[in-house]
Amino acid sequence: MEKRQEIISGKAKSVYTTDEPNRLIMFFRDDTSAFDGRKVEQLDRKGMVNNKFNAFIMEQLEAAGVPTHFDKLLSEQETLVKRLDMMPIECVVRNIAAGSICKRLGVKEGIDIIPPTFELFLKNDELHDPMINEYHCLSFGWAKEEHITIAKQLTFKVNDVLKELFLTGNMLLVDYKLEFGLYDGEVVLGDEFTPDGCRLWDKDTREKLDKDRFRQDLGDVVESYEVVGKRLGVNFD
Ligand code: TMP
Ligand code: ASP
């Protein structure tokens, strides 16, 4: 597989074309970013940890029947993926209140959200990823109704699979963000699933083990990501 041109340089990953038109290489950098790119730091080993963590989760999701863009791990920091036509929206499910929903709706951090909520955000840093609804997607052409319906169903299916998986490691899946795209007309999970895009708490102590450690300057960011992975059986060697 020949790596060619960088086509996207995101906040934590870069994406490259390859000699196969329907395959891309995702390179997980050591960069960690929060608050729409206003806080950025390089954290040693983070690219490797997130790359391997993401591969493990994507394989679990595929096995459970969620179509993903994951093809295979290529190196410590690189993964081969299917080239999707991405929808510019973010799908968020919340099982426990934390983060923006607490500020927006005045709910207390840590309360159970029953049933879990589903929210859509527009992927746009300049506008600080504003919350949108399905009508906005249709009216402005960001996504088609049938594709949103499937993305929503898949996002909830991911919740069923991953809530259970994290429980096996004594962790609570508080919330998470997914991005979807189209591959041959099919809605497929793209981007990544790592502790950068979700909240995970220890079930007993409720210690934060995700990117909130970076956002809130709690320290041990990559160390915590590794603890999460190891509790699930991810091999980082
Ligand atoms: P929020 O509380 O900031 O709305 O985020 C909810 C979850 O989704 C949290 O786990 C972080 C994740 N998320 C991202 O990773 N990137 C984003 O741009 C957004 C809006 C959320
Ligand atoms: N909004 C998310 C965060 O605060 C993503 C980002 O801005 O990088 O981390």
XYZ file of C-alpha atoms and ligand atoms in Angstrom:
267
model
C 0.000 0.000 0.000
C 1.568 3.257 -1.105
C 0.883 6.369 0.982
C 0.425 9.384 -1.269
C -0.925 12.834 -0.570
C -2.181 14.346 2.679
C -5.771 15.424 2.013
C -6.959 16.300 5.529
C -5.031 17.584 8.518
C -7.459 17.412 11.423
C -6.823 18.284 15.051
C -5.471 14.876 16.045
C -5.267 12.892 12.792
C -4.036 13.335 9.249
C -5.576 11.510 6.302
C -3.709 10.403 3.189
C -4.706 9.014 -0.179
C -3.175 5.713 -1.304
C -2.620 3.954 -4.625
C -6.112 2.453 -4.163
C -8.817 5.039 -4.849
C -11.241 3.564 -2.299
C -8.742 3.352 0.567
C -7.249 6.062 2.798
C -4.623 6.012 5.515
C -5.461 7.648 8.865
C -2.374 8.779 10.753
C -2.967 9.285 14.480
C -0.687 12.141 15.554
C 0.436 12.808 19.124
C -1.559 16.065 19.102
C -4.380 16.479 21.578
C -6.851 19.266 21.056
C -9.890 20.566 22.887
C -12.247 23.535 22.914
C -12.397 23.646 19.108
C -8.637 23.762 18.739
C -8.017 26.501 21.340
C -6.064 24.117 23.580
C -3.498 21.919 21.799
C -0.640 19.848 23.195
C 1.615 17.073 21.999
C 1.385 14.037 24.254
C 4.002 11.332 23.930
C 2.650 7.936 22.695
C -0.869 9.253 22.236
C -1.006 8.532 18.483
C -0.004 4.913 19.015
C -2.393 4.402 21.931
C -5.378 5.883 20.099
C -4.576 4.033 16.873
C -4.553 0.653 18.617
C -7.504 1.518 20.835
C -9.569 2.556 17.810
C -8.676 -0.636 15.899
C -9.806 -2.765 18.851
C -13.152 -0.951 19.189
C -13.850 -0.903 15.447
C -13.261 -4.669 15.279
C -15.657 -5.216 18.178
C -18.289 -3.084 16.455
C -17.869 -4.864 13.100
C -18.238 -8.211 14.869
C -21.485 -6.947 16.415
C -22.854 -5.982 12.983
C -22.033 -2.253 12.826
C -20.489 -1.461 9.413
C -17.288 0.543 9.884
C -14.616 1.990 7.603
C -11.862 0.067 9.430
C -9.768 -2.166 7.188
C -6.524 -2.941 9.029
C -3.740 -1.601 11.218
C -0.739 -0.620 9.100
C 1.749 0.566 11.708
C 1.999 1.999 15.226
C 0.209 5.192 14.209
C -1.477 4.294 10.900
C -4.697 2.536 9.956
C -6.074 1.707 6.525
C -9.726 2.662 6.078
C -12.376 2.680 3.376
C -12.796 6.056 1.734
C -16.202 7.371 2.785
C -18.190 10.351 1.645
C -18.542 11.893 5.125
C -21.663 13.620 6.407
C -20.586 16.869 8.164
C -22.500 15.991 11.315
C -21.697 14.456 14.692
C -24.021 11.992 16.418
C -23.870 12.091 20.233
C -25.514 9.682 22.674
C -25.513 10.395 26.407
C -26.131 7.847 29.155
C -25.051 10.095 32.043
C -25.096 13.901 32.169
C -21.705 15.576 31.649
C -20.154 18.288 29.523
C -22.232 20.608 27.367
C -25.644 19.213 28.316
C -25.080 20.277 31.937
C -24.410 23.871 30.883
C -27.112 23.941 28.203
C -29.953 22.421 30.201
C -28.810 23.020 33.760
C -28.797 19.325 34.642
C -26.443 18.049 37.307
C -23.303 16.190 36.249
C -23.573 12.492 36.980
C -27.330 11.953 36.789
C -28.491 8.976 34.722
C -30.174 9.916 31.461
C -33.052 7.485 30.942
C -33.647 6.787 28.139
C -30.276 7.851 26.687
C -30.494 11.025 24.561
C -29.452 11.493 20.957
C -28.137 14.832 19.684
C -26.779 16.118 16.380
C -24.008 18.693 16.016
C -22.686 20.408 12.922
C -18.992 19.715 12.374
C -17.757 23.295 12.216
C -15.052 24.570 14.579
C -15.534 28.234 13.650
C -19.145 27.979 14.798
C -18.089 25.781 17.796
C -19.946 22.702 16.503
C -23.471 24.049 17.070
C -26.275 21.707 17.987
C -28.631 21.105 15.057
C -31.707 19.012 14.361
C -32.752 16.655 11.574
C -34.628 19.374 9.713
C -31.451 21.460 9.456
C -29.711 18.462 7.862
C -32.447 18.129 5.248
C -32.944 21.852 4.608
C -29.256 22.627 4.187
C -28.366 19.370 2.442
C -25.988 18.060 5.135
C -27.584 14.608 5.200
C -30.603 12.789 3.775
C -33.454 11.645 5.976
C -32.889 7.930 5.336
C -29.193 8.299 6.113
C -29.854 10.128 9.396
C -32.337 7.437 10.372
C -29.727 4.725 9.850
C -26.936 6.745 11.511
C -29.170 7.184 14.556
C -30.028 3.461 14.699
C -26.344 2.552 14.395
C -25.364 5.098 17.069
C -27.764 3.442 19.518
C -26.541 -0.019 18.497
C -23.005 1.135 19.303
C -24.337 2.140 22.733
C -25.674 -1.376 23.391
C -22.383 -2.958 22.349
C -19.972 -0.549 24.022
C -21.841 0.024 27.293
C -21.530 -3.731 27.887
C -17.924 -3.847 26.708
C -16.803 -1.018 29.010
C -18.715 -2.586 31.909
C -16.533 -5.685 31.543
C -13.651 -3.330 32.421
C -15.642 -1.771 35.288
C -16.190 1.473 33.365
C -19.242 3.575 32.577
C -19.753 4.862 29.033
C -21.019 8.354 29.879
C -21.353 9.759 26.342
C -19.704 9.592 22.928
C -19.591 11.139 19.480
C -19.710 9.246 16.189
C -19.305 10.356 12.584
C -20.765 8.515 9.610
C -20.238 8.532 5.868
C -21.416 6.715 2.769
C -19.579 3.855 1.055
C -21.294 2.587 -2.095
C -24.506 4.178 -0.816
C -24.321 2.410 2.563
C -24.131 4.325 5.872
C -20.842 3.339 7.501
C -19.189 4.407 10.780
C -16.121 6.537 10.051
C -13.599 8.648 11.965
C -12.538 7.020 15.259
C -13.694 5.720 18.602
C -11.109 6.585 21.247
C -11.134 8.265 24.683
C -10.741 11.551 22.749
C -14.367 11.394 21.605
C -16.172 9.851 24.525
C -16.446 10.052 28.312
C -15.531 7.051 30.421
C -15.669 6.884 34.195
C -14.503 4.214 36.579
C -17.719 2.538 37.747
C -16.834 2.571 41.459
C -14.918 5.821 41.935
C -16.327 7.735 38.903
C -12.773 8.844 38.152
C -12.567 10.410 34.684
C -10.505 8.311 32.279
C -11.082 10.200 29.003
C -10.242 13.523 27.324
C -11.776 15.443 30.238
C -8.415 14.736 31.909
C -6.877 16.967 29.226
C -9.703 19.536 29.120
C -9.666 19.908 32.910
C -5.872 19.625 33.389
C -6.193 16.492 35.532
C -2.926 14.987 34.226
C -2.087 11.403 33.204
C -4.008 11.726 29.932
C -2.320 9.058 27.811
C -1.744 6.911 30.909
C -5.503 6.880 31.527
C -6.280 6.021 27.891
C -3.898 3.101 28.248
C -5.540 1.968 31.490
C -8.912 1.972 29.705
C -7.499 -0.078 26.827
C -5.744 -2.551 29.104
C -8.928 -3.128 31.113
C -10.548 -4.179 27.803
C -7.616 -6.334 26.740
C -6.054 -4.009 24.140
C -2.399 -4.841 23.503
C -0.249 -1.712 23.228
C 3.129 -3.484 22.917
P -20.146 17.670 24.757
O -20.515 17.370 26.169
O -18.987 18.622 24.607
O -21.349 18.089 23.924
O -19.621 16.302 24.114
C -20.347 15.105 24.216
C -19.442 13.949 23.843
O -19.124 13.981 22.458
C -18.110 13.971 24.568
O -17.721 12.633 24.850
C -17.135 14.584 23.580
C -17.733 14.198 22.257
N -17.563 15.242 21.241
C -16.396 15.271 20.504
O -15.526 14.423 20.674
N -16.257 16.235 19.559
C -17.192 17.170 19.326
O -16.981 18.028 18.459
C -18.410 17.129 20.094
C -19.481 18.154 19.880
C -18.537 16.150 21.039
N -15.569 19.944 21.121
C -14.618 18.897 21.434
C -13.735 19.210 22.637
O -13.982 20.133 23.386
C -13.780 18.601 20.253
C -12.771 19.667 19.962
O -13.076 20.843 19.997
O -11.641 19.278 19.714
O -12.800 18.509 22.857
